[in-house]
Rosetta silent file (secondary structure, phi, psi, omega in degrees, C-alpha in Angstrom):
SEQUENCE: XXXXXXXXXXXXXXXXXXXXXXXXXXXXXXXXXXXXXXXXXXXXXXXXXXXXXXXXXXXXXXXXXXXXXXXXXXXXXXXXXXXXXXXXXXXXXXXXXXXXXXXXXXXXXXXXXXXXXXXXXXXXXXXXXXXXXXXXXXXXXXXXXXXXXXXXXXXXXXXXXXXXXXX
SCORE:     score description
SCORE:     0.000 S_00000001
   1 L     0.000  165.177 -172.720   69.958   -4.732   29.706 S_00000001
   2 L   -88.828  169.050 -179.173   68.155   -7.020   31.954 S_00000001
   3 E  -168.456  126.848  163.053   67.546   -7.464   35.951 S_00000001
   4 E  -169.975  161.695  174.239   65.948  -10.608   37.297 S_00000001
   5 L   -32.874 -174.616 -170.347   65.772  -13.049   40.677 S_00000001
   6 L  -151.427  138.764  160.820   68.988  -15.699   40.682 S_00000001
   7 L   -92.055  134.115 -145.977   67.752  -19.180   41.119 S_00000001
   8 L   -65.759  -47.828 -139.069   69.088  -20.443   44.845 S_00000001
   9 L   -97.078   49.507  176.187   71.115  -24.161   42.275 S_00000001
  10 L   -98.840  178.452 -172.392   73.258  -21.679   40.699 S_00000001
  11 E  -127.013  106.166  177.354   76.950  -22.188   40.060 S_00000001
  12 E  -111.164  178.200 -143.211   79.064  -18.617   40.183 S_00000001
  13 E  -146.890   81.857  139.445   82.679  -18.331   39.126 S_00000001
  14 E   -20.483  126.069  161.207   84.184  -15.032   41.620 S_00000001
  15 L   -15.162  -42.976 -175.363   87.075  -12.957   40.238 S_00000001
  16 L   -78.797    3.335 -164.932   89.457  -14.620   41.819 S_00000001
  17 L    59.030   27.083  163.267   88.267  -18.128   39.339 S_00000001
  18 L   -78.955  142.728  175.033   86.900  -19.877   42.869 S_00000001
  19 E  -114.868   98.612  129.722   83.119  -22.081   41.610 S_00000001
  20 E  -120.892  146.390  159.848   80.727  -22.367   44.573 S_00000001
  21 E   -37.134  156.931  167.917   76.965  -22.894   44.230 S_00000001
  22 H   -69.991  -14.279 -145.993   74.932  -19.693   45.549 S_00000001
  23 H   -94.027  -24.579 -166.262   73.884  -20.375   48.755 S_00000001
  24 H   -89.745   10.663  170.146   77.563  -21.221   49.404 S_00000001
  25 H   -99.880  -18.881  157.243   78.984  -18.067   47.945 S_00000001
  26 H   -73.752  -38.698 -167.711   76.624  -15.816   49.605 S_00000001
  27 L   -61.980    4.223 -150.455   77.295  -17.434   53.075 S_00000001
  28 L  -100.283  -54.564 -170.596   81.372  -17.021   51.817 S_00000001
  29 L   -57.679  176.565 -171.974   80.186  -13.021   51.980 S_00000001
  30 L   -93.511  164.215  179.719   79.877  -10.535   54.814 S_00000001
  31 L   -72.765  -13.010  168.072   75.952  -10.449   55.886 S_00000001
  32 L   -58.471  152.876  151.469   75.796   -6.376   53.835 S_00000001
  33 L    20.214  147.719  124.771   75.234   -5.682   50.934 S_00000001
  34 L  -156.838  140.297 -168.330   77.186   -7.280   48.084 S_00000001
  35 L  -143.570   45.916 -166.801   77.330   -5.981   45.166 S_00000001
  36 L  -108.084  149.629  169.660   80.356   -7.448   42.492 S_00000001
  37 L   -98.811  172.263 -112.007   80.527   -9.276   39.105 S_00000001
  38 E   174.076  108.974  153.904   80.638  -12.595   38.719 S_00000001
  39 E   -72.843  106.502  152.613   80.480  -15.808   35.755 S_00000001
  40 L   -49.828  170.162  124.549   77.050  -17.706   36.189 S_00000001
  41 L   107.632  155.274  177.777   76.501  -20.743   34.906 S_00000001
  42 L   -97.674  -25.924  177.079   78.874  -24.018   34.902 S_00000001
  43 L   -91.461  -45.951  178.611   78.984  -24.686   31.388 S_00000001
  44 L  -102.030 -153.227   70.227   78.005  -21.448   29.235 S_00000001
  45 L  -116.524  135.300  154.795   78.971  -18.657   31.614 S_00000001
  46 L  -134.659  149.276  160.793   78.108  -14.573   31.684 S_00000001
  47 E   -90.034  117.750  177.954   79.274  -12.687   32.982 S_00000001
  48 L  -169.811  170.780 -168.761   77.303  -10.059   35.152 S_00000001
  49 E   -46.999  154.155  137.786   76.472   -8.519   38.412 S_00000001
  50 E  -131.620  173.086 -163.825   75.205   -9.940   41.123 S_00000001
  51 E  -132.380  108.280 -174.123   73.465   -8.103   43.732 S_00000001
  52 E   -96.439   92.046 -177.900   73.069   -9.734   47.018 S_00000001
  53 E   -98.360  113.533 -125.816   70.642   -8.268   49.700 S_00000001
  54 L   -91.844 -159.438 -170.718   70.250  -10.236   53.413 S_00000001
  55 L  -124.933  149.951 -145.750   66.989  -10.376   54.732 S_00000001
  56 H   -58.183  -31.223 -151.810   64.575   -8.199   55.579 S_00000001
  57 H  -123.571   20.334  134.628   63.385   -9.039   58.320 S_00000001
  58 H  -118.593   42.578 -165.438   66.427   -9.543   60.537 S_00000001
  59 L  -124.235  -45.136 -164.882   68.006   -6.733   59.358 S_00000001
  60 L   -62.556  115.548  171.715   64.501   -4.616   60.422 S_00000001
  61 L   -59.588  154.420  147.205   64.559   -3.549   64.162 S_00000001
  62 L   -78.003  134.339  159.867   61.575   -4.319   66.578 S_00000001
  63 L   -98.127  162.557 -141.234   58.941   -1.894   67.941 S_00000001
  64 L  -104.928   -2.310 -161.707   58.879   -1.868   70.730 S_00000001
  65 L  -138.405   46.219  164.565   55.450    0.302   70.862 S_00000001
  66 L  -112.383  139.066  166.358   53.642   -1.895   68.710 S_00000001
  67 L   -55.771  109.001 -164.856   50.416   -3.798   70.182 S_00000001
  68 L  -100.914  118.562  147.276   50.078   -6.819   71.088 S_00000001
  69 L    26.759   85.599 -158.867   47.144   -8.867   70.486 S_00000001
  70 L   -94.543  154.166 -179.476   45.144   -9.218   74.011 S_00000001
  71 L   -49.526   62.730 -158.905   43.851  -12.747   74.803 S_00000001
  72 L   128.334   32.571 -151.703   40.600  -13.788   73.615 S_00000001
  73 L  -112.124 -165.736 -152.258   40.161  -11.555   70.475 S_00000001
  74 L  -138.554   27.764 -169.502   38.419  -12.555   67.363 S_00000001
  75 L   -65.231  -66.828 -156.779   41.557  -12.749   64.907 S_00000001
  76 L   -71.711   10.300  151.279   39.897  -16.033   64.036 S_00000001
  77 L   -65.887  121.365 -123.884   37.224  -15.494   62.553 S_00000001
  78 L  -128.259   73.019  154.968   36.011  -17.037   59.595 S_00000001
  79 L   -35.013   29.949 -148.700   32.806  -15.690   57.805 S_00000001
  80 L   114.402   44.179  140.604   30.645  -17.870   55.403 S_00000001
  81 L  -153.468 -175.681  178.255   32.971  -20.796   55.443 S_00000001
  82 L   -77.427 -167.087  177.271   33.997  -23.301   57.889 S_00000001
  83 L  -111.650  160.758  163.744   37.056  -22.714   60.038 S_00000001
  84 L  -123.095 -165.642 -149.137   40.045  -24.273   59.555 S_00000001
  85 L   -89.613  155.784 -174.308   42.155  -26.172   61.390 S_00000001
  86 L   -78.569  134.665 -175.442   44.575  -23.855   63.274 S_00000001
  87 L   116.925  167.839 -161.864   48.012  -23.781   62.670 S_00000001
  88 L  -101.991    2.481  157.867   49.809  -25.156   59.193 S_00000001
  89 L   -98.018  127.280 -170.800   47.813  -27.702   59.180 S_00000001
  90 L   102.252   27.195  171.388   45.391  -28.633   56.454 S_00000001
  91 L  -132.292  138.865 -163.895   46.875  -25.921   54.353 S_00000001
  92 L   -55.483  150.603  133.083   48.828  -25.915   51.001 S_00000001
  93 L  -100.984  113.675  137.045   52.237  -25.047   51.711 S_00000001
  94 L     7.960  114.588  131.030   55.403  -24.396   49.054 S_00000001
  95 L   -59.438  125.033  162.545   58.257  -26.722   49.608 S_00000001
  96 L  -126.169 -158.420 -141.615   60.775  -25.264   49.035 S_00000001
  97 L   -98.925 -103.900 -172.862   64.089  -26.589   48.095 S_00000001
  98 L  -110.069  -27.082 -174.937   67.421  -27.195   50.116 S_00000001
  99 H   -64.290  -72.306 -173.309   69.334  -24.534   48.188 S_00000001
 100 H   -53.173  -43.018  156.932   66.678  -21.402   48.874 S_00000001
 101 H   -14.023  -81.968  160.385   66.983  -22.831   52.226 S_00000001
 102 H   -48.702  -22.895 -142.946   70.514  -22.136   52.673 S_00000001
 103 H   -70.182  -23.766 -165.489   69.875  -18.739   50.671 S_00000001
 104 L    62.144   42.358  167.015   67.714  -17.205   54.867 S_00000001
 105 L   103.053  -15.522 -149.481   65.957  -14.726   52.928 S_00000001
 106 L   -80.610  139.583 -175.728   69.037  -12.992   51.067 S_00000001
 107 E  -111.533  150.056 -165.627   66.823  -11.594   47.836 S_00000001
 108 E  -143.943  106.680  179.130   70.228  -12.208   45.619 S_00000001
 109 E   -99.207  170.628  160.716   69.228  -10.507   41.944 S_00000001
 110 E  -151.271  138.831 -163.620   71.179  -10.443   38.488 S_00000001
 111 E  -131.938  146.628  145.290   71.948   -7.630   35.821 S_00000001
 112 L   -89.301   -7.502  143.955   74.362   -6.599   32.873 S_00000001
 113 L    -2.833   81.730 -153.642   73.762   -3.156   34.046 S_00000001
 114 L  -102.173  179.059 -156.694   76.684   -1.251   35.845 S_00000001
 115 L   -37.002  -56.133 -168.730   76.475    0.502   38.645 S_00000001
 116 L   -66.828   -3.651  156.805   77.012    4.095   37.214 S_00000001
 117 L  -124.888  -26.137   96.987   73.346    3.453   35.206 S_00000001
 118 L    12.027   86.146  156.384   71.952    0.890   37.733 S_00000001
 119 L   -94.267  177.690  153.485   72.128    1.204   41.591 S_00000001
 120 H   -21.154  -50.425 -135.746   71.583   -1.828   44.206 S_00000001
 121 H   -93.208  -45.511  170.652   69.527   -0.079   45.789 S_00000001
 122 H   -77.225  -27.011  177.821   66.768    0.987   42.411 S_00000001
 123 H   -55.993  -67.412  148.349   67.684   -2.603   41.279 S_00000001
 124 H   -14.086  -71.062  168.562   65.881   -3.594   44.041 S_00000001
 125 H   -85.811   11.748  160.785   63.050   -1.298   44.093 S_00000001
 126 H   -66.455  -49.153 -155.497   62.896   -2.128   40.207 S_00000001
 127 H   -57.622  -79.694  150.658   62.637   -5.873   41.145 S_00000001
 128 L    11.776  -63.446 -166.046   59.788   -4.381   43.671 S_00000001
 129 L  -125.881   32.685 -169.703   57.367   -2.379   41.124 S_00000001
 130 L   -70.933  -53.839 -160.478   58.002   -4.966   38.426 S_00000001
 131 H   -63.631   -8.287  172.876   54.040   -6.227   38.835 S_00000001
 132 H   -86.646  -24.223 -176.953   52.797   -2.614   38.593 S_00000001
 133 H   -74.311  -17.388 -146.981   54.786   -2.058   35.461 S_00000001
 134 H   -94.836  -38.142  172.678   53.401   -5.835   33.873 S_00000001
 135 H   -43.537  -70.402  161.682   49.985   -4.656   35.283 S_00000001
 136 H   -35.909  -55.902  148.495   50.196   -0.966   33.773 S_00000001
 137 H   -16.719  -72.614 -146.750   51.392   -3.016   30.425 S_00000001
 138 H   -82.416  -27.861   48.837   48.068   -5.172   30.741 S_00000001
 139 H    65.330  -75.061 -172.719   45.758   -1.960   31.200 S_00000001
 140 L   -88.364   69.913 -158.440   47.559   -0.269   27.537 S_00000001
 141 L   178.347 -123.201 -170.381   47.644   -3.074   25.390 S_00000001
 142 L    -2.024  -91.617  174.271   43.272   -3.330   25.691 S_00000001
 143 L   -67.975  -49.818  137.409   42.697    0.275   25.807 S_00000001
 144 L   -64.821  -11.784 -178.659   45.390    2.347   24.377 S_00000001
 145 L    74.282   31.368 -152.046   46.690    0.468   22.040 S_00000001
 146 L   -81.656   -2.352  -97.004   49.674    1.034   22.835 S_00000001
 147 L  -131.832  -70.525  173.638   50.349   -2.496   20.745 S_00000001
 148 L   -99.028  158.404  177.571   49.501   -0.106   17.120 S_00000001
 149 L  -146.952  138.124  169.099   50.648    2.633   16.694 S_00000001
 150 L   -50.906  -23.089 -168.408   49.561    5.296   14.238 S_00000001
 151 L  -136.606 -174.189  175.785   52.975    6.707   13.201 S_00000001
 152 L  -128.547   -6.641 -177.087   56.189    5.365   12.868 S_00000001
 153 L   -85.923  137.325 -166.768   57.991    7.794   14.028 S_00000001
 154 H   -42.448  -42.590 -178.487   59.930    7.205   17.153 S_00000001
 155 H   -85.539  -35.142  174.963   58.990   10.741   19.093 S_00000001
 156 H   -83.782    5.954  158.729   55.138   10.735   18.185 S_00000001
 157 H   -90.292  -39.921  156.368   55.163    7.199   19.573 S_00000001
 158 L  -103.490   59.396  163.885   56.334    8.807   22.510 S_00000001
 159 L  -110.655  -29.181  158.030   54.694   11.070   22.944 S_00000001
 160 L   -28.536  -68.258  178.255   51.313    8.508   21.989 S_00000001
 161 H   -50.117  -54.814  172.360   53.214    6.317   25.292 S_00000001
 162 H   -86.732    1.459 -178.956   53.012    9.869   27.236 S_00000001
 163 H   -86.706  -15.892  164.270   50.042   10.631   26.258 S_00000001
 164 L  -133.265   37.246  172.761   48.118    7.819   28.154 S_00000001
 165 L   -98.979  -75.440  176.872   50.006    7.710   31.435 S_00000001
 166 L     1.974  -39.253 -158.679   48.461   11.593   31.613 S_00000001
 167 L   -66.863    0.000    0.000   44.738    9.782   30.829 S_00000001
């Protein structure tokens, strides 16, 4: 099974056979989470599961008990370097495509795993933990020697991996 974030310029064909680009497909669906099987691609189509999570910043309630920064606080002090211009001046910013802006911050995932094996919430959590998993493998390769096994038996290899976790 695989799980990947979707690119904003994808062509989506739904179960009814209607073809749309990804931002207009997301806009045509309700504002809550979308979990459905679709065909992805213009020429060569791939049947996969599309998961759309709305923008988390808009869905998250604003806490009223948060303290606001008092006027005159020193939040812009930088030690050891010149003071940068306030606002967005002087900062490098990544330009987002118009299709990506039309998604309005929604998290869009593609997977071929059925809902019985991977729920939508598990898919989102797994994608968030992906970087931590990559860091673990990066450590295991040189120190745990996980790319060279002492045995060819599957159960012995599993024991070696599990022994690395407990170290």
